[in-house]
Coordinates of C-alpha atoms and ligand atoms in Angstrom, one line a residue:
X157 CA 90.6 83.5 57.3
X158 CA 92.0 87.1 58.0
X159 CA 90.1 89.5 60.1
X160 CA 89.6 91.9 57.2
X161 CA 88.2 89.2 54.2
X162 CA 84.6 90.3 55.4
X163 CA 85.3 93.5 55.2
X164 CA 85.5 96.3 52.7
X165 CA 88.4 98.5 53.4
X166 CA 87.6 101.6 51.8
X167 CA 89.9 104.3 50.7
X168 CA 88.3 107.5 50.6
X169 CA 91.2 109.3 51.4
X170 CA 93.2 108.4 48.5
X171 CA 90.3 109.1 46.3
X172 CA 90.7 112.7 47.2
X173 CA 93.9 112.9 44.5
X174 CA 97.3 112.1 43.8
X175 CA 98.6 114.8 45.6
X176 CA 97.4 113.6 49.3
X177 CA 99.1 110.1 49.2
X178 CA 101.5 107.5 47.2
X179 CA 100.2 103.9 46.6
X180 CA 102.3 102.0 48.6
X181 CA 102.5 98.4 49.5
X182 CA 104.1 97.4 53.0
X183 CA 107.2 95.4 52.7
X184 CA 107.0 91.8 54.3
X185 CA 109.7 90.9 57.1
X186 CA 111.3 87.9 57.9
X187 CA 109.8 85.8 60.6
X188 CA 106.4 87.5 62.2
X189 CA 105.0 86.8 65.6
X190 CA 102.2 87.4 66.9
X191 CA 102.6 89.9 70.9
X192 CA 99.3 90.8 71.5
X193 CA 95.5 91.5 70.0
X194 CA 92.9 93.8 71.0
X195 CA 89.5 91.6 70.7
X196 CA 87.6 94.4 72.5
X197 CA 88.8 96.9 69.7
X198 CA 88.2 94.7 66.8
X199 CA 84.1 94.4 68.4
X200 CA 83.7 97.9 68.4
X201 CA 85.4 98.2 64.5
X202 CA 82.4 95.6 63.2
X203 CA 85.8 93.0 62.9
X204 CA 85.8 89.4 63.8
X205 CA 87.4 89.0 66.9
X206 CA 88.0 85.2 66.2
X207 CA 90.0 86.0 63.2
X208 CA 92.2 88.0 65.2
X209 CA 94.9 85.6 65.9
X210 CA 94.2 83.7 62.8
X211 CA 97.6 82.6 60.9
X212 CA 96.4 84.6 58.0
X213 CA 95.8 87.9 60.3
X214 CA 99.1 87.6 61.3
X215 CA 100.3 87.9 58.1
X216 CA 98.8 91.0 57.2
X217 CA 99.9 92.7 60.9
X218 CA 103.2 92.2 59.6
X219 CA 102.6 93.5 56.2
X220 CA 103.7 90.1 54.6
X221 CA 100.5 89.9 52.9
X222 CA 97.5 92.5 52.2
X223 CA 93.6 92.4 52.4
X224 CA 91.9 91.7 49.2
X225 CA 90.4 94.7 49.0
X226 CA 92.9 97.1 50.4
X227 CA 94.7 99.7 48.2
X228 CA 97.6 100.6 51.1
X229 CA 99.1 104.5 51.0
X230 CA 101.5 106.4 52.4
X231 CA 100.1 110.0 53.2
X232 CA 102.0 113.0 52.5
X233 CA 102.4 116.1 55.1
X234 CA 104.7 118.7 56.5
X235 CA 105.2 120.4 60.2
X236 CA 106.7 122.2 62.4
X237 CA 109.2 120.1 64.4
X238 CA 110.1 121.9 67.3
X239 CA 109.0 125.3 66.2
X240 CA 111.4 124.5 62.7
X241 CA 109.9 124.7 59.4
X242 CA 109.7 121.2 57.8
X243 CA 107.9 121.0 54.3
X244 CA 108.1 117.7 53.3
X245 CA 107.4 115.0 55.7
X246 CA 104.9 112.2 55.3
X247 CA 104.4 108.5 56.5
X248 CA 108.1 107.8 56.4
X249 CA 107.4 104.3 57.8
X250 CA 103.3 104.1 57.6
X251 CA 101.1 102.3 55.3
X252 CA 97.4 102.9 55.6
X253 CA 95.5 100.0 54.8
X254 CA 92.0 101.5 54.0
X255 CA 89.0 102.5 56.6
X256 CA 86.5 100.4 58.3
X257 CA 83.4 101.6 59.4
X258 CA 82.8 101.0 63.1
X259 CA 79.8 99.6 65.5
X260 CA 79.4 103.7 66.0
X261 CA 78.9 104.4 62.0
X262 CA 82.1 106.4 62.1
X263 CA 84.4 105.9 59.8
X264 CA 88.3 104.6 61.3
X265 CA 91.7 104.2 59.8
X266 CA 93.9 101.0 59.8
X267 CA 97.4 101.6 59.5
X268 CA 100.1 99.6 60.3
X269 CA 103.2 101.3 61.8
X270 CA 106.6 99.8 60.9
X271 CA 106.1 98.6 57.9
X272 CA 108.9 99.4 55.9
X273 CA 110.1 102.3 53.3
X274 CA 107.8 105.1 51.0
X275 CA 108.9 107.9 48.9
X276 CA 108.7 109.9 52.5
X277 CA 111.2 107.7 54.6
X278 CA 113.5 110.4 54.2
X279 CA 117.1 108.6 55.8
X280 CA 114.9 106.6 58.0
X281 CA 114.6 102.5 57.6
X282 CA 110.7 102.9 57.6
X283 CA 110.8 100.6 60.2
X284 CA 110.4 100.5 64.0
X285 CA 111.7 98.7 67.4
X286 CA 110.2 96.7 69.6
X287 CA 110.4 98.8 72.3
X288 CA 108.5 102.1 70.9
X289 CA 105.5 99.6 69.5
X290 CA 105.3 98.0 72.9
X291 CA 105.1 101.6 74.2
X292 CA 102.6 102.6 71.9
X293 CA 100.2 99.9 72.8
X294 CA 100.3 100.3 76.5
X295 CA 100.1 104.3 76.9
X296 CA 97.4 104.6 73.8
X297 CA 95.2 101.7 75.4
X298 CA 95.4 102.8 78.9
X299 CA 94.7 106.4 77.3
X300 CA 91.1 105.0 76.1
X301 CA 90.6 103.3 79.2
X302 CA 91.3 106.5 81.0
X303 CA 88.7 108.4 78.3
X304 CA 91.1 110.5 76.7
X305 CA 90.9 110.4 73.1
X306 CA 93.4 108.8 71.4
X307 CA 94.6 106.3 68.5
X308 CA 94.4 102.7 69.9
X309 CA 96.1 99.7 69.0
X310 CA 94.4 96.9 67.4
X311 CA 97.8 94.3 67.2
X312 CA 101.5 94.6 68.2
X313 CA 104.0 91.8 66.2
X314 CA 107.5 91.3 66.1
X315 CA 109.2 91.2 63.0
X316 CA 111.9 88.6 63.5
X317 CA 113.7 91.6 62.0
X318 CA 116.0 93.7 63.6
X319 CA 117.0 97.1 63.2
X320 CA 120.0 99.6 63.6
X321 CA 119.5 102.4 66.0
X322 CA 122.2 103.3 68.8
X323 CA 122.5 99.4 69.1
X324 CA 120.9 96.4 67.0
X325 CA 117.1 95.7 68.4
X326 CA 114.3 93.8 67.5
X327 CA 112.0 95.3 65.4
X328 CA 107.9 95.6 65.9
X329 CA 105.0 96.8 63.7
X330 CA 102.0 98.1 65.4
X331 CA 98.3 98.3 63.7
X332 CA 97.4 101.7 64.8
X333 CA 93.5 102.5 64.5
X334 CA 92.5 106.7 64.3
X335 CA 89.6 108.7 63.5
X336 CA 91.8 109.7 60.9
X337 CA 95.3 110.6 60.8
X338 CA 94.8 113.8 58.9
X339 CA 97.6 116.9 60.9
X340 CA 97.7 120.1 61.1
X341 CA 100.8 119.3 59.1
X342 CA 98.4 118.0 56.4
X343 CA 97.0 121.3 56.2
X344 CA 100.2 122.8 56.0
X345 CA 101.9 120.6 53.2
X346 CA 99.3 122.2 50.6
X347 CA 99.1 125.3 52.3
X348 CA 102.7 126.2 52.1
X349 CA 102.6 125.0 47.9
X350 CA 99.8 127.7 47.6
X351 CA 98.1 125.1 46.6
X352 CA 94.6 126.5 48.2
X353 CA 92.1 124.1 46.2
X354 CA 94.2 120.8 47.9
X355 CA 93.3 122.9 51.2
X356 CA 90.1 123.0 50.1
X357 CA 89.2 119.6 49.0
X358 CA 90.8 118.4 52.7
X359 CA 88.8 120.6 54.4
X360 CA 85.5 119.5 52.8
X361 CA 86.6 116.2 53.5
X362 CA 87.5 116.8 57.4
X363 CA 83.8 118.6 57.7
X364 CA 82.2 115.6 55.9
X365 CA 84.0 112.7 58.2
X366 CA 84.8 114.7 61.7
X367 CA 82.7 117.9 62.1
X368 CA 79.2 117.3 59.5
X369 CA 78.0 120.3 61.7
X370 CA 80.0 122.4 60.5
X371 CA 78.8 122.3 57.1
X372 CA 75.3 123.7 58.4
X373 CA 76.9 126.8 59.3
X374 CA 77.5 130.3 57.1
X375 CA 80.8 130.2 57.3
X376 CA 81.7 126.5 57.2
X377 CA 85.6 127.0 57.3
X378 CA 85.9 129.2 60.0
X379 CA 83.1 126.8 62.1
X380 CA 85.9 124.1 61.0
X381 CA 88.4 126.0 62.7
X382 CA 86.1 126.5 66.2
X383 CA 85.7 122.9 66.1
X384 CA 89.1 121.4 65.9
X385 CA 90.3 124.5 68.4
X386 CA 87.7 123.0 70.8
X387 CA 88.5 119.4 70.4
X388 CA 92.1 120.1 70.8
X389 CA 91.4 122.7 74.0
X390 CA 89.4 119.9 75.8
X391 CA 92.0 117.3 74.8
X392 CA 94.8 119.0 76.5
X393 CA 92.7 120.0 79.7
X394 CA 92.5 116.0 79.9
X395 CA 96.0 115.4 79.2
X396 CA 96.6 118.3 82.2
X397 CA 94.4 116.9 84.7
X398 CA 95.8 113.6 84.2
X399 CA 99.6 114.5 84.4
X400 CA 100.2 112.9 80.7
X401 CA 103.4 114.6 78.8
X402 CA 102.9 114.3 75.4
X403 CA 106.6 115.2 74.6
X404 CA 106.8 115.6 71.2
X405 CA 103.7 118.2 70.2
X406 CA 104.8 119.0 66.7
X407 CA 102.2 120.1 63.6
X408 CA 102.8 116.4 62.6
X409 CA 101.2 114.4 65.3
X410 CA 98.3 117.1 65.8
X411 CA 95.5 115.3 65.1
X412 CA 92.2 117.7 63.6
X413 CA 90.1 115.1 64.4
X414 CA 91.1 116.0 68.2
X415 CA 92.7 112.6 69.3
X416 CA 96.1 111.7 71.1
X417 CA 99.1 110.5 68.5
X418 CA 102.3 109.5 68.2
X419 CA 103.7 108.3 71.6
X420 CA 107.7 108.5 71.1
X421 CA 108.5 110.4 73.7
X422 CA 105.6 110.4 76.1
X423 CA 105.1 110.2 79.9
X424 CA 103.2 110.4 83.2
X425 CA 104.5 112.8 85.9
X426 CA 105.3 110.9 88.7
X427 CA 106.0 113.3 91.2
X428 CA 103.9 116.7 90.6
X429 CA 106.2 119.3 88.5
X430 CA 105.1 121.3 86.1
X431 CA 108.3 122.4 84.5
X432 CA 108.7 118.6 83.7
X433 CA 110.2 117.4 80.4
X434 CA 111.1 113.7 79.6
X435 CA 112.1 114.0 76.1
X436 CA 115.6 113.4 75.1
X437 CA 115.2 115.7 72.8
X438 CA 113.4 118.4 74.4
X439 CA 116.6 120.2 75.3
X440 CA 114.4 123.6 75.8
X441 CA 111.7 122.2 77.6
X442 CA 109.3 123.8 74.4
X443 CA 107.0 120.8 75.7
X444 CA 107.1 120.6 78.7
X445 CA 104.0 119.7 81.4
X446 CA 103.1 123.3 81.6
X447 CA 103.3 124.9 78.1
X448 CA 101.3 122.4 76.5
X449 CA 98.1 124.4 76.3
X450 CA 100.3 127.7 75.1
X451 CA 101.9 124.8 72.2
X452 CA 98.8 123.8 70.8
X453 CA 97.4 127.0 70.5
X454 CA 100.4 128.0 68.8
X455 CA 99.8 124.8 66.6
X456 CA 96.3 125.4 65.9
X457 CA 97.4 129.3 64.6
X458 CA 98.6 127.4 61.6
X459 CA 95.7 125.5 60.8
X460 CA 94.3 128.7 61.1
X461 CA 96.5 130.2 58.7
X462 CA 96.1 127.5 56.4
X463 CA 92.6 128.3 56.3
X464 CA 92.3 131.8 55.8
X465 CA 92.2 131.8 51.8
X466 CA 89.0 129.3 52.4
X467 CA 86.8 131.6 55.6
X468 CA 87.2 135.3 53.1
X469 CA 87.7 136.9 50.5
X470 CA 89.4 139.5 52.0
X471 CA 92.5 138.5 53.6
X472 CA 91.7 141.5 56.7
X473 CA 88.5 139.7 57.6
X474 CA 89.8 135.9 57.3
X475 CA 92.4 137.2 59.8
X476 CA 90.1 138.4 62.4
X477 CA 87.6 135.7 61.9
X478 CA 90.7 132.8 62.7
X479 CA 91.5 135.4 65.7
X480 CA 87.8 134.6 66.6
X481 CA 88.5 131.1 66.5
X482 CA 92.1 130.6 68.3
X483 CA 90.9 133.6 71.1
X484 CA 88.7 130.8 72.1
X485 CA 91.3 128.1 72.7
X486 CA 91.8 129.2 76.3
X487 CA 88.5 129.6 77.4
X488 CA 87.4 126.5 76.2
X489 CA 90.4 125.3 77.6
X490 CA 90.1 126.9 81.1
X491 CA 86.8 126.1 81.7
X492 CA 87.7 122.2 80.6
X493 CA 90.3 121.7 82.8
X494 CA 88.9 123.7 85.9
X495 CA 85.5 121.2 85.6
X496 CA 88.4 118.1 85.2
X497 CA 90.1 119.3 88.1
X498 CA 87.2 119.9 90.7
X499 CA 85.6 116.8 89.7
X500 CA 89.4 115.2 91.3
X501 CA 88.5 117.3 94.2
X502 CA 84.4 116.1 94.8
X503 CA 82.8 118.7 93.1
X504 CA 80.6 118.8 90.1
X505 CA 81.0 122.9 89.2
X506 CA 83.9 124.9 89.5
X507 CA 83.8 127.7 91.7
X508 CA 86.2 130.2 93.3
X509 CA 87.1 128.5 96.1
X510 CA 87.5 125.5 94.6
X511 CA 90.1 127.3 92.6
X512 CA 91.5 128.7 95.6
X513 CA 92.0 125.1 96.8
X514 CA 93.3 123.9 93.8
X515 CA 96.0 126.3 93.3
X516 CA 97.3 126.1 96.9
X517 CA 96.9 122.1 96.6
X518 CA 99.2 122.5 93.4
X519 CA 101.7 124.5 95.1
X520 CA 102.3 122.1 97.9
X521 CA 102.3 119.0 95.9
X522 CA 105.3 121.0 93.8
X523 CA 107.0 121.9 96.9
X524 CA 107.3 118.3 98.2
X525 CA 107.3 117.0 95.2
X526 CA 103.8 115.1 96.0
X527 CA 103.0 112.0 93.6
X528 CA 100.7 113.6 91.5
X529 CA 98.0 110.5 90.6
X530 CA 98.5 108.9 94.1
X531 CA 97.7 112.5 96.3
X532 CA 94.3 112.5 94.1
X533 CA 93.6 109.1 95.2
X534 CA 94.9 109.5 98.6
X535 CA 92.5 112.8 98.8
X536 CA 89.7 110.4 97.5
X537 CA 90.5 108.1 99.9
X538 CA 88.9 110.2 102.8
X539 CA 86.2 110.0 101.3
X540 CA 85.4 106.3 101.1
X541 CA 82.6 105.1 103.0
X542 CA 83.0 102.6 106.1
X543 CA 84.5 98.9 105.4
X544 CA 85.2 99.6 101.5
X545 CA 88.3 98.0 101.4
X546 CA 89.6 99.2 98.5
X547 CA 91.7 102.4 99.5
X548 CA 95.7 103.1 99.3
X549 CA 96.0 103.0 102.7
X550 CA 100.0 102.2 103.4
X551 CA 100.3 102.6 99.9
X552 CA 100.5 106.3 99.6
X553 CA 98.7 108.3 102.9
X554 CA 98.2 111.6 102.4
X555 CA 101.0 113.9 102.3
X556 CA 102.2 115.4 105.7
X557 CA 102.6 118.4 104.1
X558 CA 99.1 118.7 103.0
X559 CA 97.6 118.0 106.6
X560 CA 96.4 121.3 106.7
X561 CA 94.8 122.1 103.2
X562 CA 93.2 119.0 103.9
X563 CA 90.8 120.7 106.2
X564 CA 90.5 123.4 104.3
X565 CA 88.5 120.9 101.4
X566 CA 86.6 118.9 104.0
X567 CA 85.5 122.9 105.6
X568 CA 84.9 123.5 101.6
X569 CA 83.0 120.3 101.1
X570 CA 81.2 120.9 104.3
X571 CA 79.9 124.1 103.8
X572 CA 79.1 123.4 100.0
X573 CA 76.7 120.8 101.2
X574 CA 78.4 118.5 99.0
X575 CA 77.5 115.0 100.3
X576 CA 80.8 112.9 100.8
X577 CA 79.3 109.9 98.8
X578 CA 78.5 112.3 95.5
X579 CA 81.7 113.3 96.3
X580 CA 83.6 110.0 96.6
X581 CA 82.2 108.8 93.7
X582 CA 83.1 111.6 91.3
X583 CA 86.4 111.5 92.2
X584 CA 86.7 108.0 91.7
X585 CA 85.8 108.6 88.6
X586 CA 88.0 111.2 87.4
X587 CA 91.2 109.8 89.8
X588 CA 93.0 107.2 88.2
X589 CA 95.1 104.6 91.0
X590 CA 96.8 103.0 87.5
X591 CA 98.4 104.8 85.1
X592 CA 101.2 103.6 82.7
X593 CA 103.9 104.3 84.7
X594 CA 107.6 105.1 83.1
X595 CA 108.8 102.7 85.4
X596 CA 107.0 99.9 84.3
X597 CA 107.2 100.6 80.5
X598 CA 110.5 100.8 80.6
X599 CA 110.8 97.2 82.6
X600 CA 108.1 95.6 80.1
X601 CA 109.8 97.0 77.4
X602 CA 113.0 95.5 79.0
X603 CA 112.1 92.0 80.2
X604 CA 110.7 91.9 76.3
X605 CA 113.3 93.0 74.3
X606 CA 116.3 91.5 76.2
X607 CA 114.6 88.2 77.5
X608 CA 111.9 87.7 74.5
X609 CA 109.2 87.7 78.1
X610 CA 106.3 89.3 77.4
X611 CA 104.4 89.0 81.2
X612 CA 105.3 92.3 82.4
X613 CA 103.8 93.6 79.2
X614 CA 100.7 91.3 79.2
X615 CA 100.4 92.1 83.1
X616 CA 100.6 95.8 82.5
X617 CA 98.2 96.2 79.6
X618 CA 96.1 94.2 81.5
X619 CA 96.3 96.7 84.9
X620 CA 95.5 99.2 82.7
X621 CA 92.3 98.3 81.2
X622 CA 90.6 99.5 84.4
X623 CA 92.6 102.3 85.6
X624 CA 89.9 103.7 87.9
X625 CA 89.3 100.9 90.1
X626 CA 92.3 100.2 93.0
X627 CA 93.2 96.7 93.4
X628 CA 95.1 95.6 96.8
X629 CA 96.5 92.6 94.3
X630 CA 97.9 95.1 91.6
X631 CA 99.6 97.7 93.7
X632 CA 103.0 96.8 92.6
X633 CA 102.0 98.4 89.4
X634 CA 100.5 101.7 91.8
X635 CA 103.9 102.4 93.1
X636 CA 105.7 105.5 92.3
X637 CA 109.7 104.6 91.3
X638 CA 112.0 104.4 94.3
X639 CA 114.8 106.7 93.7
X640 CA 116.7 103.8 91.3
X641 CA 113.8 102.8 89.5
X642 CA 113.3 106.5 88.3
X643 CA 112.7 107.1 84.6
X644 CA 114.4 110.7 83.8
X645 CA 114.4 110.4 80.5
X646 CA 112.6 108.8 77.2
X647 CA 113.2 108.6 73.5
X648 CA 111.7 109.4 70.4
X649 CA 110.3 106.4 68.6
X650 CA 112.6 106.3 65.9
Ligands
AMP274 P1 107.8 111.3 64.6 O1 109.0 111.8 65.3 O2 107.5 109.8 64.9 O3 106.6 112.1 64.6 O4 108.2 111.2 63.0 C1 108.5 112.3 62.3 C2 108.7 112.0 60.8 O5 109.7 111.1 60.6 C3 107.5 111.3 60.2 O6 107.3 111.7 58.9 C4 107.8 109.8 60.3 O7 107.1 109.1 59.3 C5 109.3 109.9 60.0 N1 110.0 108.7 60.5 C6 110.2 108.4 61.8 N2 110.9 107.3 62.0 C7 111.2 106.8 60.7 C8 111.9 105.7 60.2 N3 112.4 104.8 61.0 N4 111.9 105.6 58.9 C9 111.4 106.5 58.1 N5 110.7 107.6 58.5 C10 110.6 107.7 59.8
MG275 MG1 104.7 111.4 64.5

C-alpha cells in the first residue's frame, strides 16, 4: 500500500490551461532509501501515517513509481534573481504530484523535489544533493514548529544516485508540501507575455484557494493585492524577530500564499548583526538580515504591477490603487514585528518605551556581538519563577554588557505593572532556546553525507520539534559555534 492509494490527488492547477504547466513524469533513480518521514504531517494532510514507510511509499518519494491517480507537472514561471530580469524559469527539477485536501479543509501541494529533468531544467540535472534536502527538512520543520509559515517536509530519500556539483555527492529527493507553490514569479511569467487573461485566470484562482475574502470585495484584485502584501509583511516581521536569513529572496521563491520557500541558502544569526549575509552568492549583501522587509516590498511592487490591467481600467488609477496596497507593506509590517519583539521582551502591547528599550537592547547586542536567540532567553531567564529548573544558567548568562539596560526593563516592567509571571510566560513563548543552528546543519549534513550516519540529523530534527522548551539534556544543540565551528558561509541548493 502507498500512502496516497486512498487518496485522490487532484490537480486543479493544471486544469487552469496548458500554459501554466507541462505534464511531466518524475524520472526513477537507482537504488532509493528511505532518511526520514513526517507521521505528524501526514495526520494533519488526511494521509495514513502507517503507509508512510511502506515499501510502496518509498517508491513514489523517489519518483520510481506514481499514485494511481496522480497526473505530475512541472509549473512554469519567471523572476527576478537578484534584481536581474529572468523570463523563463520554471520547476527545473520539481514535479508536482497533485493536491490533497487537509484535516483543515485547505487544499495543499505534494511535490517532490529532485526528481529529475522538465522542459525548464535549463543546464541543470533536475536533480538535487543530499546535503540541500537534508537542509530543507530541518530549517522548514523547525520553521513550523517555531510558527512561521512555511513549506514543510513530508519525506527525505536518498537516491542511490549521485550527482556532479563542485565534487560527486549523493543525491536526495525531498517531498515538499505548500499551500501552493504559486510566485510572484508566476504572476510575472504571464505578465511580462502580455498575456493579461493568464494573469487573470491565476488570480481568480489564488482568491478562490488562499484569500475567498477577497472575492467579496468591490475591487477583488486590488483586495488580492492587500492580502498577499499583508501575509508577506507579517511573514518577514517573524523571520526578523527570529534572526532567520532567508538568503536568496528572489520573485521565484515568493510565495502569494504568504509562506517560507526555498531554503538554499538560508540561516540563523548567531551572533546579533544586522548587516549579516551568509549566501555565497550574495556578493552585495541585496539580502541581507536587515533589507529583507525593503526586498519584499520591492518584490511585492511586481505582483502589483502584474496586476494593474486586472484592478482598472485606467492605467492612472490601477497605479494609485497598487500604491494603496504596497504603502501598506510597512505598516503592517512595523506594527508586526514591534508586537513580535515586545512579546521577547514581556509585554503584550508595544509602546514607546518598549521601543526605547528595544532599540538600545539592539544596539548593544551589535556592539558585542550578543548571541541573538540566547540574550532573549537569557533576558527570559530572570524572569523564571523560584526552583524552575529549566533556565540557561552557565549556558549563556546575560551579557556583561547589558548589565545596565537590564535594569532599565525590570524599572520598565515594574512601573508597567506587568506581572513577572505574564511576563515570563510570553516570552517563553515567543523566545526560542533551539533553533537550527548553522553549525549543526552543517555537521548533520556532514556526518550524513561522508559517513552515510544519519543521528546528528535524526537528533536535530528531533531538538527542533519543540524549539520553545529548554532542555538541560539537549544543550549541546543550544550552543552558539566556538570560533572553529563557525559557519560563515552557505550555498545555494543547486
Ligand atoms: P533556486 O535557486 O533553487 O530558487 O532555483 C532557481 C531556478 O533554477 C528554478 O527554476 C529551479 O527549478 C532551477 N534549478 C535549480 N537547480 C536545478 C537543477 N539542479 N536542475 C534543473 N533546474 C534547477
Ligand atoms: Mg527556488
Amino acid at each position: 500500500m502507498t500512502i496516497f492509494d486512498a487518496t485522490t490527488l487532484q490537480a486543479t492547477y493544471r486544469q487552469l490551461g496548458e500554459q501554466f504547466s507541462t505534464d511531466q513524469l518524475p524520472t526513477p533513480v537507482a537504488n532509493p532509501g528511505l532518511i526520514r518521514v513526517n507521521s505528524a504531517l501526514a495526520e494533519q494532510l488526511n494521509l495514513p501515517a502507517d503507509e508512510l514507510e511502506s515499501p510502496e511509499s518509498l517508491q513514489i518519494f523517489a519518483g520510481n513509481s506514481v499514485p494511481h491517480n496522480s497526473q505530475p507537472i512541472a509549473t512554469a514561471y519567471a523572476a527576478h534573481q537578484f534584481g536581474g530580469w529572468n523570463p523563463q524559469l520554471g520547476d527545473g527539477r520539481a514535479v508536482l504530484l497533485g493536491e490533497v485536501i487537509a484535516e483543515d479543509s485547505l487544499r495543499y501541494d505534494v511535490q517532490l523535489k529532485g526528481a529529475g529533468q522538465t522542459p525548464y531544467s535549463r543546464r541543470g540535472d533536475g536533480r538535487s544533493a543530499l546535503g540541500p534536502v537534508l537542509r530543507e527538512y530541518l530549517v522548514s520543520e523547525a520553521m513550523a514548529a517555531l510558527g512561521v509559515p512555511t513549506t514543510r517536509a513530508l519525506a527525505a530519500v536518498t537516491t542511490g544516485e549521485q550527482v556532479v556539483r563542485e565534487s560527486f555527492l549523493p543525491g536526495g529527493i525531498l517531498t515538499r508540501v505548500a499551500s501552493s507553490h504559486i510566485r510572484i514569479g508566476t504572476f510575472q511569467f504571464f505578465s511580462a507575455q502580455g498575456d493579461i487573461e493568464s494573469v487573470k485566470t491565476l488570480a481568480d484562482y489564488v482568491i478562490d484557494r488562499h484569500y475567498p475574502q477577497a472575492r467579496d470585495s468591490n475591487e477583488p484584485y486590488s483586495e488580492l493585492l492587500n492580502c498577499v502584501v499583508a501575509a508577506q509583511a507579517c511573514l518577514i516581521a517573524q523571520w526578523m524577530s527570529i534572526g532567520f536569513i532567508h538568503g536568496v529572496m528572489n520573485t521565484d521563491n515568493m510565495l502569494v500564499c504568504g509562506e517560507t520557500v526555498d531554503y538554499g541558502p538560508c540561516a540563523f544569526m548567531d551572533a546579533y548583526n544586522p548587516q549579516k549575509v551568509f549566501s555565497s552568492i550574495d556578493t552585495h549583501g541585496r539580502y541581507a538580515y536587515a533589507r529583507q522587509p525593503e526586498i519584499a516590498h520591492w518584490n511585492l511592487s511586481w505582483l502589483a504591477q502584474a496586476l494593474l490591467p486586472l484592478m482598472a481600467d485606467e492605467e492612472a488609477e490601477a497605479i494609485e490603487k497598487a500604491q494603496t496596497a504596497l504603502n501598506k507593506f510597512s505598516t503592517i509590517f512595523t506594527e508586526s514585528y514591534q508586537s513580535l519583539m515586545a512579546a521577547k521582551l514581556g509585554f503584550e502591547t508595544p509602546n514607546a518605551s518598549v521601543e526605547q528599550l528595544l532599540t538600545a537592547l539592539l544596539e548593544i547586542m551589535a556592539t558585542h556581538s550578543c548571541d541573538y536567540t540566547l540574550t532573549f532567553r537569557a533576558l527570559t531567564d530572570q524572569l523564571a519563577p523560584q526552583g524552575v529548573s529549566d533556565v540557561l544558567g552557565e549556558l549563556y548568562p546575560v551579557p556583561e554588557a547589558l548589565q545596565a539596560w537590564l535594569k532599565e526593563w525590570l524599572g520598565v516592567l515594574a512601573k508597567e505593572n506587568i506581572d513577572h509571571a505574564v511576563a515570563y510566560q510570553l516570552m517563553i513563548n515567543n523566545n526560542p532556546a533551539f533553533i537550527p543552528r548553522n553549525h549543526q546543519i552543517e555537521a548533520a549534513i556532514k556526518e550524513a553525507t561522508q559517513q552515510n550516519d544519519f543521528k546528528r540529523f535524526h537528533q536535530l530534527v528531533d531538538v527542533l520539534a519543540r524549539p520553545y522548551e529548554y532542555r538541560e539534556s539537549d544543550n549541546a544543540f543550544a550552543k552558539p559555534p566556538k570560533p572553529e565551528e563557525e559557519v560563515t558561509q552557505t550555498f545555494c541548493g543547486t
